[in-house]
Amino acid sequence: MAFPNDYTHRKVSETAAKSCEICYRPSSSVLITSDSKDWFYVCPSHLKDTGFCTPKIDHAAIEARKKKELEDEIERVKKEYEEKQKKKKEKAEKKDDTDEKDKDKKDEKDDAKKTDDKEKTAITKKEDTPVSPTEDEEPRVFELKPTFFQQRLFKKRQAEIAKRNRERLRDPNYFPSVPKNLP
């Protein structure tokens, strides 16, 4: 009878929206258990309310995503560095005069310093910008607070009891029969 307190957030089409369980406004967000025994419509604003539910964050997935992003960044920086080295070699081969080479090296060092400064400022700007969770990063699994979870369990029990009572009333053997023998 009991089901786990793990609800997954899913979206349905706007045409299939029904009233929120909390505020009765139309909502296209649904919380559903993993075994699909319990589900209900809820507004996305209620999912952010810490008094209603708490998100279950998968730390392993977050760490894996960060690691992948870091590896991608390293690969990009390596490619840029290799391209710069190729350009430097090409320039060095073209120049014959040693005086011109010295001047170019000084210019290249200045250019390298400028590009390094630009990259550093770009990285600091990237770190300073507030990161708001996008659709993909928003938590999908939630745990209801005990009061709301108990309310869900109570509703399920009441529905099961009502169903059992309806079945009993339909059964003709449930009621006593009229006595057939005379006293």
CSV table of C-alpha atoms in Angstrom, one decimal:
chain,number,residue,atom,x,y,z
A,1,MET,CA,0.0,0.0,0.0
A,2,ALA,CA,2.7,2.5,1.0
A,3,PHE,CA,4.8,4.0,-1.7
A,4,PRO,CA,8.2,5.8,-1.5
A,5,ASN,CA,8.5,9.5,-0.8
A,6,ASP,CA,10.4,10.0,-4.1
A,7,TYR,CA,8.5,12.1,-6.6
A,8,THR,CA,9.7,12.9,-10.1
A,9,HIS,CA,8.8,16.2,-11.7
A,10,ARG,CA,7.3,15.8,-15.2
A,11,LYS,CA,5.6,18.2,-17.6
A,12,VAL,CA,2.4,17.6,-19.5
A,13,SER,CA,1.0,19.6,-22.4
A,14,GLU,CA,-0.7,22.8,-21.6
A,15,THR,CA,-4.0,21.4,-23.0
A,16,ALA,CA,-3.8,18.6,-20.4
A,17,ALA,CA,-3.2,21.0,-17.5
A,18,LYS,CA,-5.3,20.4,-14.4
A,19,SER,CA,-5.7,22.2,-11.1
A,20,CYS,CA,-2.8,22.3,-8.7
A,21,GLU,CA,-3.3,20.2,-5.6
A,22,ILE,CA,-2.3,23.2,-3.4
A,23,CYS,CA,-3.6,26.4,-4.9
A,24,TYR,CA,-6.1,25.0,-7.5
A,25,ARG,CA,-4.7,27.0,-10.4
A,26,PRO,CA,-4.2,25.2,-13.7
A,27,SER,CA,-0.8,23.6,-13.9
A,28,SER,CA,1.1,21.4,-16.4
A,29,SER,CA,3.6,20.1,-13.9
A,30,VAL,CA,3.1,16.7,-12.3
A,31,LEU,CA,4.8,14.9,-9.5
A,32,ILE,CA,4.8,11.2,-9.8
A,33,THR,CA,6.3,8.3,-7.8
A,34,SER,CA,8.8,6.0,-9.4
A,35,ASP,CA,6.3,3.1,-9.3
A,36,SER,CA,3.4,5.3,-10.6
A,37,LYS,CA,1.2,4.5,-7.7
A,38,ASP,CA,0.7,8.2,-6.8
A,39,TRP,CA,0.7,11.4,-8.8
A,40,PHE,CA,-0.7,14.9,-8.5
A,41,TYR,CA,-0.5,18.2,-10.3
A,42,VAL,CA,1.5,21.0,-8.7
A,43,CYS,CA,2.6,24.5,-9.7
A,44,PRO,CA,6.4,25.0,-10.4
A,45,SER,CA,6.4,27.7,-7.8
A,46,HIS,CA,5.5,25.2,-5.1
A,47,LEU,CA,8.4,23.0,-6.1
A,48,LYS,CA,10.7,25.9,-5.0
A,49,ASP,CA,9.0,26.2,-1.7
A,50,THR,CA,11.1,24.5,1.0
A,51,GLY,CA,8.0,24.1,3.2
A,52,PHE,CA,6.4,21.8,0.6
A,53,CYS,CA,9.2,19.6,-0.7
A,54,THR,CA,13.0,19.4,-0.9
A,55,PRO,CA,14.9,18.5,-4.1
A,56,LYS,CA,17.1,15.4,-4.1
A,57,ILE,CA,20.3,16.4,-5.8
A,58,ASP,CA,22.3,13.8,-7.6
A,59,HIS,CA,25.8,14.8,-6.6
A,60,ALA,CA,27.5,12.2,-8.7
A,61,ALA,CA,25.9,13.5,-11.9
A,62,ILE,CA,26.8,17.1,-11.0
A,63,GLU,CA,30.4,16.2,-10.4
A,64,ALA,CA,30.5,14.2,-13.7
A,65,ARG,CA,29.1,17.2,-15.6
A,66,LYS,CA,31.6,19.6,-14.0
A,67,LYS,CA,34.5,17.2,-14.8
A,68,LYS,CA,33.3,16.9,-18.4
A,69,GLU,CA,33.1,20.7,-18.8
A,70,LEU,CA,36.6,21.1,-17.3
A,71,GLU,CA,38.0,18.5,-19.8
A,72,ASP,CA,36.3,20.3,-22.7
A,73,GLU,CA,37.8,23.6,-21.5
A,74,ILE,CA,41.3,22.0,-21.3
A,75,GLU,CA,41.0,20.6,-24.8
A,76,ARG,CA,39.9,24.0,-26.1
A,77,VAL,CA,42.9,25.8,-24.5
A,78,LYS,CA,45.3,23.1,-25.8
A,79,LYS,CA,44.1,23.7,-29.3
A,80,GLU,CA,44.4,27.4,-29.0
A,81,TYR,CA,48.0,27.0,-27.7
A,82,GLU,CA,49.0,24.7,-30.5
A,83,GLU,CA,47.6,27.1,-33.1
A,84,LYS,CA,49.6,30.0,-31.6
A,85,GLN,CA,52.7,27.9,-31.6
A,86,LYS,CA,52.2,27.0,-35.3
A,87,LYS,CA,51.8,30.7,-36.1
A,88,LYS,CA,54.9,31.6,-34.3
A,89,LYS,CA,56.9,28.9,-36.2
A,90,GLU,CA,55.6,30.2,-39.5
A,91,LYS,CA,56.5,33.7,-38.7
A,92,ALA,CA,60.0,32.7,-37.5
A,93,GLU,CA,60.6,30.8,-40.8
A,94,LYS,CA,59.6,33.8,-42.9
A,95,LYS,CA,61.9,36.2,-41.2
A,96,ASP,CA,65.5,36.1,-42.2
A,97,ASP,CA,67.0,39.0,-40.5
A,98,THR,CA,67.9,38.6,-36.8
A,99,ASP,CA,67.0,42.2,-36.0
A,100,GLU,CA,63.5,41.7,-37.3
A,101,LYS,CA,63.2,38.4,-35.3
A,102,ASP,CA,64.1,40.2,-32.1
A,103,LYS,CA,61.4,42.8,-32.8
A,104,ASP,CA,58.8,40.2,-33.7
A,105,LYS,CA,59.6,38.3,-30.5
A,106,LYS,CA,59.0,41.4,-28.5
A,107,ASP,CA,55.8,42.0,-30.3
A,108,GLU,CA,54.7,38.4,-29.9
A,109,LYS,CA,55.4,38.6,-26.2
A,110,ASP,CA,53.3,41.7,-25.9
A,111,ASP,CA,50.5,40.0,-27.9
A,112,ALA,CA,50.8,36.9,-25.8
A,113,LYS,CA,50.5,39.0,-22.6
A,114,LYS,CA,47.5,40.8,-24.0
A,115,THR,CA,45.7,37.6,-25.0
A,116,ASP,CA,46.5,36.0,-21.6
A,117,ASP,CA,45.0,39.0,-19.9
A,118,LYS,CA,41.9,38.8,-22.1
A,119,GLU,CA,41.5,35.1,-21.3
A,120,LYS,CA,41.9,35.7,-17.6
A,121,THR,CA,39.3,38.5,-17.6
A,122,ALA,CA,37.0,36.3,-19.6
A,123,ILE,CA,37.4,33.5,-17.1
A,124,THR,CA,36.8,35.8,-14.1
A,125,LYS,CA,33.7,37.2,-15.8
A,126,LYS,CA,32.4,33.7,-16.4
A,127,GLU,CA,32.9,32.8,-12.8
A,128,ASP,CA,31.3,36.1,-11.5
A,129,THR,CA,28.1,35.7,-13.5
A,130,PRO,CA,25.3,34.3,-11.3
A,131,VAL,CA,24.4,30.8,-12.5
A,132,SER,CA,20.7,30.3,-12.6
A,133,PRO,CA,19.5,26.7,-13.1
A,134,THR,CA,18.2,26.1,-16.6
A,135,GLU,CA,15.6,23.5,-17.5
A,136,ASP,CA,18.1,20.7,-17.7
A,137,GLU,CA,19.8,21.7,-14.4
A,138,GLU,CA,16.7,22.0,-12.3
A,139,PRO,CA,16.1,19.2,-9.9
A,140,ARG,CA,13.7,16.5,-11.1
A,141,VAL,CA,13.4,14.3,-8.0
A,142,PHE,CA,11.7,15.7,-4.9
A,143,GLU,CA,10.9,14.5,-1.4
A,144,LEU,CA,7.7,15.8,0.1
A,145,LYS,CA,7.7,17.1,3.6
A,146,PRO,CA,6.3,14.7,6.2
A,147,THR,CA,2.9,16.5,6.6
A,148,PHE,CA,2.2,16.5,2.8
A,149,PHE,CA,3.4,13.0,2.4
A,150,GLN,CA,1.1,11.8,5.2
A,151,GLN,CA,-1.7,13.7,3.6
A,152,ARG,CA,-1.0,11.8,0.3
A,153,LEU,CA,-1.0,8.5,2.1
A,154,PHE,CA,-4.3,9.3,3.9
A,155,LYS,CA,-6.0,10.2,0.6
A,156,LYS,CA,-4.8,7.0,-1.0
A,157,ARG,CA,-6.0,4.9,2.0
A,158,GLN,CA,-9.4,6.6,1.9
A,159,ALA,CA,-9.8,6.0,-1.8
A,160,GLU,CA,-8.9,2.4,-1.3
A,161,ILE,CA,-11.4,2.0,1.5
A,162,ALA,CA,-14.2,3.7,-0.5
A,163,LYS,CA,-13.5,1.4,-3.5
A,164,ARG,CA,-13.6,-1.7,-1.2
A,165,ASN,CA,-17.0,-0.5,0.3
A,166,ARG,CA,-18.4,0.1,-3.2
A,167,GLU,CA,-17.5,-3.5,-4.2
A,168,ARG,CA,-19.0,-4.9,-1.0
A,169,LEU,CA,-22.3,-3.0,-1.6
A,170,ARG,CA,-22.5,-4.4,-5.2
A,171,ASP,CA,-22.1,-8.0,-3.8
A,172,PRO,CA,-25.6,-9.4,-3.1
A,173,ASN,CA,-24.2,-11.8,-0.5
A,174,TYR,CA,-23.0,-8.9,1.7
A,175,PHE,CA,-26.5,-8.1,3.0
A,176,PRO,CA,-28.4,-10.6,5.1
A,177,SER,CA,-31.1,-12.6,3.4
A,178,VAL,CA,-34.8,-12.8,4.4
A,179,PRO,CA,-35.5,-15.8,6.7
A,180,LYS,CA,-37.0,-18.7,4.8
A,181,ASN,CA,-38.2,-20.8,7.8
A,182,LEU,CA,-41.2,-20.0,9.8
A,183,PRO,CA,-40.6,-19.5,13.5
